[in-house]
PDB file of C-alpha atoms in Angstrom:
ATOM      1  CA  UNK X1119       0.222   0.103   0.061  1.00 48.00           C
ATOM      2  CA  UNK X1120       1.806   2.844  -1.242  1.00 49.00           C
ATOM      3  CA  UNK X1121       1.988   6.031   1.239  1.00 48.00           C
ATOM      4  CA  UNK X1122      -1.228   8.451   0.109  1.00 47.00           C
ATOM      5  CA  UNK X1123      -3.172   5.181  -0.195  1.00 48.00           C
ATOM      6  CA  UNK X1124      -2.454   4.200   4.093  1.00 47.00           C
ATOM      7  CA  UNK X1125      -2.712   8.247   4.541  1.00 44.00           C
ATOM      8  CA  UNK X1126      -6.445   8.094   2.809  1.00 44.00           C
ATOM      9  CA  UNK X1127      -7.039   5.078   4.907  1.00 45.00           C
ATOM     10  CA  UNK X1128      -5.716   6.335   7.948  1.00 43.00           C
ATOM     11  CA  UNK X1129      -7.791   9.765   6.975  1.00 41.00           C
ATOM     12  CA  UNK X1130     -11.557   8.038   6.388  1.00 43.00           C
ATOM     13  CA  UNK X1131     -11.274   5.796   8.711  1.00 42.00           C
ATOM     14  CA  UNK X1132     -10.640   8.452  11.524  1.00 43.00           C
ATOM     15  CA  UNK X1133     -13.827  10.361   9.511  1.00 43.00           C
ATOM     16  CA  UNK X1134     -16.068   7.546   9.835  1.00 43.00           C
ATOM     17  CA  UNK X1135     -14.802   7.081  14.067  1.00 38.00           C
ATOM     18  CA  UNK X1136     -15.487  11.694  14.221  1.00 39.00           C
ATOM     19  CA  UNK X1137     -19.013  10.729  12.309  1.00 39.00           C
ATOM     20  CA  UNK X1138     -19.563   7.598  13.841  1.00 34.00           C
ATOM     21  CA  UNK X1139     -19.339   9.608  17.313  1.00 30.00           C
ATOM     22  CA  UNK X1140     -21.672  12.731  17.345  1.00 31.00           C
ATOM     23  CA  UNK X1141     -24.203  11.049  15.221  1.00 30.00           C
ATOM     24  CA  UNK X1142     -24.846   7.851  17.431  1.00 26.00           C
ATOM     25  CA  UNK X1143     -24.667  11.493  19.722  1.00 26.00           C
ATOM     26  CA  UNK X1144     -27.134  12.926  18.408  1.00 26.00           C
ATOM     27  CA  UNK X1145     -31.548  12.434  18.885  1.00 25.00           C
ATOM     28  CA  UNK X1146     -33.744  14.943  16.364  1.00 28.00           C
ATOM     29  CA  UNK X1147     -34.421  17.782  19.195  1.00 31.00           C
ATOM     30  CA  UNK X1148     -32.507  16.260  22.406  1.00 30.00           C
ATOM     31  CA  UNK X1149     -29.846  16.764  23.591  1.00 30.00           C
ATOM     32  CA  UNK X1150     -25.622  16.027  22.398  1.00 32.00           C
ATOM     33  CA  UNK X1151     -22.460  15.435  24.877  1.00 32.00           C
ATOM     34  CA  UNK X1152     -18.944  14.294  22.860  1.00 34.00           C
ATOM     35  CA  UNK X1153     -17.728  15.540  25.841  1.00 34.00           C
ATOM     36  CA  UNK X1154     -20.466  15.992  27.892  1.00 36.00           C
ATOM     37  CA  UNK X1155     -20.117  19.303  27.889  1.00 39.00           C
ATOM     38  CA  UNK X1156     -21.553  20.125  24.087  1.00 41.00           C
ATOM     39  CA  UNK X1157     -25.447  20.240  23.960  1.00 50.00           C
ATOM     40  CA  UNK X1158     -26.854  20.485  20.046  1.00 48.00           C
ATOM     41  CA  UNK X1159     -29.828  19.960  19.164  1.00 57.00           C
ATOM     42  CA  UNK X1160     -31.324  19.190  15.515  1.00 51.00           C
ATOM     43  CA  UNK X1161     -34.847  20.126  14.582  1.00 50.00           C
ATOM     44  CA  UNK X1162     -37.205  18.601  11.733  1.00 54.00           C
ATOM     45  CA  UNK X1163     -34.729  20.626   9.140  1.00 69.00           C
ATOM     46  CA  UNK X1164     -32.350  19.312   9.749  1.00 86.00           C
ATOM     47  CA  UNK X1165     -30.316  21.492  10.758  1.00 94.00           C
ATOM     48  CA  UNK X1166     -28.552  21.499  14.414  1.00 95.00           C
ATOM     49  CA  UNK X1167     -27.549  24.026  16.308  1.00 96.00           C
ATOM     50  CA  UNK X1168     -26.235  24.913  19.878  1.00 95.00           C
ATOM     51  CA  UNK X1169     -27.024  27.350  21.595  1.00 95.00           C
ATOM     52  CA  UNK X1170     -24.670  31.240  22.665  1.00 94.00           C
ATOM     53  CA  UNK X1171     -23.349  30.096  25.972  1.00 94.00           C
ATOM     54  CA  UNK X1172     -23.447  26.452  25.343  1.00 95.00           C
ATOM     55  CA  UNK X1173     -20.834  26.869  22.590  1.00 96.00           C
ATOM     56  CA  UNK X1174     -16.685  25.785  21.862  1.00 95.00           C
ATOM     57  CA  UNK X1175     -14.589  27.307  20.075  1.00 96.00           C
ATOM     58  CA  UNK X1176     -14.393  26.679  16.828  1.00 96.00           C
ATOM     59  CA  UNK X1177     -10.137  24.807  16.724  1.00 96.00           C
ATOM     60  CA  UNK X1178      -7.439  25.953  13.735  1.00 96.00           C
ATOM     61  CA  UNK X1179      -8.178  26.576   9.985  1.00 97.00           C
ATOM     62  CA  UNK X1180      -6.093  27.730   7.736  1.00 98.00           C
ATOM     63  CA  UNK X1181      -4.042  27.168   4.807  1.00 97.00           C
ATOM     64  CA  UNK X1182      -3.709  28.370   0.855  1.00 98.00           C
ATOM     65  CA  UNK X1183      -6.478  29.659  -0.557  1.00 98.00           C
ATOM     66  CA  UNK X1184      -7.022  27.822  -4.242  1.00 98.00           C
ATOM     67  CA  UNK X1185      -5.182  31.062  -4.842  1.00 96.00           C
ATOM     68  CA  UNK X1186      -2.348  30.989  -3.092  1.00 97.00           C
ATOM     69  CA  UNK X1187      -2.645  33.210  -1.344  1.00 97.00           C
ATOM     70  CA  UNK X1188      -2.578  32.772   3.331  1.00 98.00           C
ATOM     71  CA  UNK X1189      -6.226  32.141   5.054  1.00 98.00           C
ATOM     72  CA  UNK X1190      -6.662  31.025   8.488  1.00 98.00           C
ATOM     73  CA  UNK X1191     -10.339  31.991   9.829  1.00 98.00           C
ATOM     74  CA  UNK X1192      -8.753  33.079  13.418  1.00 97.00           C
ATOM     75  CA  UNK X1193      -8.409  36.461  12.120  1.00 97.00           C
ATOM     76  CA  UNK X1194     -12.339  36.859  10.993  1.00 97.00           C
ATOM     77  CA  UNK X1195     -13.191  36.854  14.464  1.00 94.00           C
ATOM     78  CA  UNK X1196     -15.207  39.433  15.493  1.00 97.00           C
ATOM     79  CA  UNK X1197     -17.320  38.429  12.582  1.00 98.00           C
ATOM     80  CA  UNK X1198     -19.959  35.528  11.323  1.00 98.00           C
ATOM     81  CA  UNK X1199     -17.868  33.248   9.060  1.00 98.00           C
ATOM     82  CA  UNK X1200     -20.083  29.999   7.208  1.00 98.00           C
ATOM     83  CA  UNK X1201     -17.203  27.252   6.651  1.00 98.00           C
ATOM     84  CA  UNK X1202     -18.651  25.095   3.491  1.00 98.00           C
ATOM     85  CA  UNK X1203     -17.232  21.906   2.562  1.00 98.00           C
ATOM     86  CA  UNK X1204     -16.476  20.898  -1.067  1.00 98.00           C
ATOM     87  CA  UNK X1205     -15.737  18.824  -4.267  1.00 97.00           C
ATOM     88  CA  UNK X1206     -15.246  19.712  -7.318  1.00 97.00           C
ATOM     89  CA  UNK X1207     -16.238  16.453  -7.476  1.00 96.00           C
ATOM     90  CA  UNK X1208     -19.907  16.266  -5.385  1.00 97.00           C
ATOM     91  CA  UNK X1209     -22.806  16.427  -7.998  1.00 97.00           C
ATOM     92  CA  UNK X1210     -24.936  18.102  -3.948  1.00 97.00           C
ATOM     93  CA  UNK X1211     -22.166  20.382  -3.899  1.00 98.00           C
ATOM     94  CA  UNK X1212     -23.017  21.975  -7.311  1.00 97.00           C
ATOM     95  CA  UNK X1213     -26.720  21.917  -6.760  1.00 97.00           C
ATOM     96  CA  UNK X1214     -25.841  24.879  -2.880  1.00 98.00           C
ATOM     97  CA  UNK X1215     -23.467  26.739  -5.011  1.00 98.00           C
ATOM     98  CA  UNK X1216     -26.400  29.263  -6.416  1.00 98.00           C
ATOM     99  CA  UNK X1217     -27.549  29.463  -2.532  1.00 98.00           C
ATOM    100  CA  UNK X1218     -24.571  29.899  -0.770  1.00 98.00           C
ATOM    101  CA  UNK X1219     -22.173  32.889  -3.784  1.00 98.00           C
ATOM    102  CA  UNK X1220     -26.345  34.337  -3.132  1.00 98.00           C
ATOM    103  CA  UNK X1221     -25.680  34.037   0.941  1.00 98.00           C
ATOM    104  CA  UNK X1222     -22.543  35.021   0.440  1.00 98.00           C
ATOM    105  CA  UNK X1223     -23.160  38.497  -1.739  1.00 98.00           C
ATOM    106  CA  UNK X1224     -26.810  39.406   0.733  1.00 98.00           C
ATOM    107  CA  UNK X1225     -25.353  38.907   3.257  1.00 98.00           C
ATOM    108  CA  UNK X1226     -21.698  40.320   3.605  1.00 97.00           C
ATOM    109  CA  UNK X1227     -22.540  44.241   5.292  1.00 97.00           C
ATOM    110  CA  UNK X1228     -23.990  42.845   7.850  1.00 96.00           C
ATOM    111  CA  UNK X1229     -20.328  41.022   8.657  1.00 97.00           C
ATOM    112  CA  UNK X1230     -20.487  37.759   7.519  1.00 98.00           C
ATOM    113  CA  UNK X1231     -17.707  36.383   5.466  1.00 98.00           C
ATOM    114  CA  UNK X1232     -17.587  32.921   3.913  1.00 98.00           C
ATOM    115  CA  UNK X1233     -14.372  30.883   3.560  1.00 98.00           C
ATOM    116  CA  UNK X1234     -14.662  27.247   1.442  1.00 98.00           C
ATOM    117  CA  UNK X1235     -12.863  23.961   2.575  1.00 98.00           C
ATOM    118  CA  UNK X1236     -12.278  22.001  -0.808  1.00 98.00           C
ATOM    119  CA  UNK X1237     -11.911  18.778  -0.364  1.00 97.00           C
ATOM    120  CA  UNK X1238     -10.997  16.006  -2.363  1.00 95.00           C
ATOM    121  CA  UNK X1239      -9.457  17.327  -5.632  1.00 96.00           C
ATOM    122  CA  UNK X1240      -6.407  15.928  -6.254  1.00 94.00           C
ATOM    123  CA  UNK X1241      -5.411  18.788  -8.112  1.00 95.00           C
ATOM    124  CA  UNK X1242      -6.546  22.765  -7.888  1.00 97.00           C
ATOM    125  CA  UNK X1243      -7.902  23.075 -11.154  1.00 97.00           C
ATOM    126  CA  UNK X1244     -11.143  21.511 -11.106  1.00 97.00           C
ATOM    127  CA  UNK X1245     -12.395  22.900  -7.971  1.00 98.00           C
ATOM    128  CA  UNK X1246     -10.783  27.362  -9.905  1.00 97.00           C
ATOM    129  CA  UNK X1247     -12.958  25.281 -12.326  1.00 98.00           C
ATOM    130  CA  UNK X1248     -15.733  25.362 -10.419  1.00 98.00           C
ATOM    131  CA  UNK X1249     -16.005  27.933  -8.072  1.00 97.00           C
ATOM    132  CA  UNK X1250     -15.221  29.818 -12.601  1.00 97.00           C
ATOM    133  CA  UNK X1251     -18.670  28.202 -13.261  1.00 97.00           C
ATOM    134  CA  UNK X1252     -20.446  29.715  -9.892  1.00 97.00           C
ATOM    135  CA  UNK X1253     -18.657  32.825 -10.255  1.00 97.00           C
ATOM    136  CA  UNK X1254     -17.642  32.342  -6.244  1.00 97.00           C
ATOM    137  CA  UNK X1255     -16.249  35.046  -5.215  1.00 95.00           C
ATOM    138  CA  UNK X1256     -15.273  34.034  -1.260  1.00 98.00           C
ATOM    139  CA  UNK X1257     -12.005  31.692  -0.381  1.00 98.00           C
ATOM    140  CA  UNK X1258     -11.904  28.453   0.244  1.00 98.00           C
ATOM    141  CA  UNK X1259      -8.452  27.035   1.408  1.00 98.00           C
ATOM    142  CA  UNK X1260      -7.451  24.027  -0.394  1.00 98.00           C
ATOM    143  CA  UNK X1261      -7.269  20.821   1.819  1.00 97.00           C
ATOM    144  CA  UNK X1262      -7.289  17.739  -0.726  1.00 96.00           C
ATOM    145  CA  UNK X1263      -6.379  15.300   2.088  1.00 95.00           C
ATOM    146  CA  UNK X1264      -9.551  17.334   4.523  1.00 94.00           C
ATOM    147  CA  UNK X1265      -7.317  17.617   7.601  1.00 95.00           C
ATOM    148  CA  UNK X1266      -8.867  20.775   8.460  1.00 96.00           C
ATOM    149  CA  UNK X1267     -12.186  18.855   9.307  1.00 93.00           C
ATOM    150  CA  UNK X1268      -9.969  16.618  11.369  1.00 90.00           C
ATOM    151  CA  UNK X1269      -8.090  19.564  13.155  1.00 91.00           C
ATOM    152  CA  UNK X1270     -10.472  22.181  13.252  1.00 94.00           C
ATOM    153  CA  UNK X1271     -13.540  21.297  14.194  1.00 94.00           C
ATOM    154  CA  UNK X1272     -12.777  19.322  18.812  1.00 89.00           C
ATOM    155  CA  UNK X1273     -14.778  16.728  19.185  1.00 88.00           C
ATOM    156  CA  UNK X1274     -17.840  17.127  20.653  1.00 86.00           C
ATOM    157  CA  UNK X1275     -18.580  20.149  18.164  1.00 91.00           C
ATOM    158  CA  UNK X1276     -20.934  19.757  15.840  1.00 93.00           C
ATOM    159  CA  UNK X1277     -18.641  18.286  13.074  1.00 91.00           C
ATOM    160  CA  UNK X1278     -18.881  18.072   9.308  1.00 93.00           C
ATOM    161  CA  UNK X1279     -19.649  14.830   8.340  1.00 90.00           C
ATOM    162  CA  UNK X1280     -20.674  15.069   5.130  1.00 92.00           C
ATOM    163  CA  UNK X1281     -19.429  16.674   2.093  1.00 96.00           C
ATOM    164  CA  UNK X1282     -20.810  18.872   1.816  1.00 97.00           C
ATOM    165  CA  UNK X1283     -21.726  20.619   5.470  1.00 97.00           C
ATOM    166  CA  UNK X1284     -21.976  23.950   6.179  1.00 98.00           C
ATOM    167  CA  UNK X1285     -21.346  24.931   9.858  1.00 98.00           C
ATOM    168  CA  UNK X1286     -21.754  28.712  10.930  1.00 98.00           C
ATOM    169  CA  UNK X1287     -19.895  30.291  13.484  1.00 98.00           C
ATOM    170  CA  UNK X1288     -20.834  33.229  15.593  1.00 98.00           C
ATOM    171  CA  UNK X1289     -18.429  36.107  16.432  1.00 97.00           C
ATOM    172  CA  UNK X1290     -16.338  34.937  18.818  1.00 97.00           C
ATOM    173  CA  UNK X1291     -15.235  32.120  16.507  1.00 97.00           C
ATOM    174  CA  UNK X1292     -17.984  29.550  18.241  1.00 97.00           C
ATOM    175  CA  UNK X1293     -19.397  27.129  16.783  1.00 97.00           C
ATOM    176  CA  UNK X1294     -22.903  28.031  16.356  1.00 97.00           C
ATOM    177  CA  UNK X1295     -24.690  25.304  13.736  1.00 97.00           C
ATOM    178  CA  UNK X1296     -24.222  23.010  10.781  1.00 97.00           C
ATOM    179  CA  UNK X1297     -26.165  21.345   7.910  1.00 97.00           C
ATOM    180  CA  UNK X1298     -25.221  18.259   6.634  1.00 96.00           C
ATOM    181  CA  UNK X1299     -25.218  17.591   3.261  1.00 96.00           C
ATOM    182  CA  UNK X1300     -26.436  20.506  -0.036  1.00 96.00           C
ATOM    183  CA  UNK X1301     -28.787  22.381   1.774  1.00 96.00           C
ATOM    184  CA  UNK X1302     -31.098  25.778   0.196  1.00 97.00           C
ATOM    185  CA  UNK X1303     -31.067  29.325   0.594  1.00 97.00           C
ATOM    186  CA  UNK X1304     -34.532  29.358   2.496  1.00 96.00           C
ATOM    187  CA  UNK X1305     -32.038  26.353   4.712  1.00 96.00           C
ATOM    188  CA  UNK X1306     -28.824  28.733   4.954  1.00 97.00           C
ATOM    189  CA  UNK X1307     -31.008  31.567   5.559  1.00 97.00           C
ATOM    190  CA  UNK X1308     -32.028  29.880   8.738  1.00 96.00           C
ATOM    191  CA  UNK X1309     -29.364  28.616  10.576  1.00 96.00           C
ATOM    192  CA  UNK X1310     -27.606  31.710   9.530  1.00 97.00           C
ATOM    193  CA  UNK X1311     -30.333  34.718  10.776  1.00 97.00           C
ATOM    194  CA  UNK X1312     -30.567  34.222  14.127  1.00 97.00           C
ATOM    195  CA  UNK X1313     -26.556  34.726  14.440  1.00 97.00           C
ATOM    196  CA  UNK X1314     -27.454  37.781  12.606  1.00 97.00           C
ATOM    197  CA  UNK X1315     -29.204  38.637  15.099  1.00 96.00           C
ATOM    198  CA  UNK X1316     -27.552  38.006  18.265  1.00 95.00           C
ATOM    199  CA  UNK X1317     -25.891  41.206  19.883  1.00 82.00           C
TER     200      UNK X1317
END
């Protein structure tokens, strides 16, 4: 087995384990605690949220964008950050792209920043084409091995367990909401608007 295959197998196993832990702890409309201290509620809409007092900070999410610029989500503290995990090869990612682009443009003046995490694209070319095709104006960190999904979202938090996944960070850089799978504009706004309204 090559080093690349072994690394990919280990990453897949780690993601599956993290996903299984979180899913097994989650109950619809109830609470879940990965470490006994993190509570989140899942609604029938598929949006999971965490009450303001129970939120945990996101881990380090930093790297080079598809365009080669340095980006660290920690530098966006004070703004609401929407993190979308996507890949150019992913049909639901293509389906949700217009909604993400529209809401990103509509909410920028309200202090909302969007950041993509581009995963499992072996080279940047298809991902850059995806951004051009869908007129994506916000940056995406190139993370082909998906390392930031594991290191950036502490155990017991609302972590991305699927591609696509979307996570909303509040102004303090804490994880406030998550949606697994492709989302619609209505779903994106319904997870984002309550965080925008927070004081």
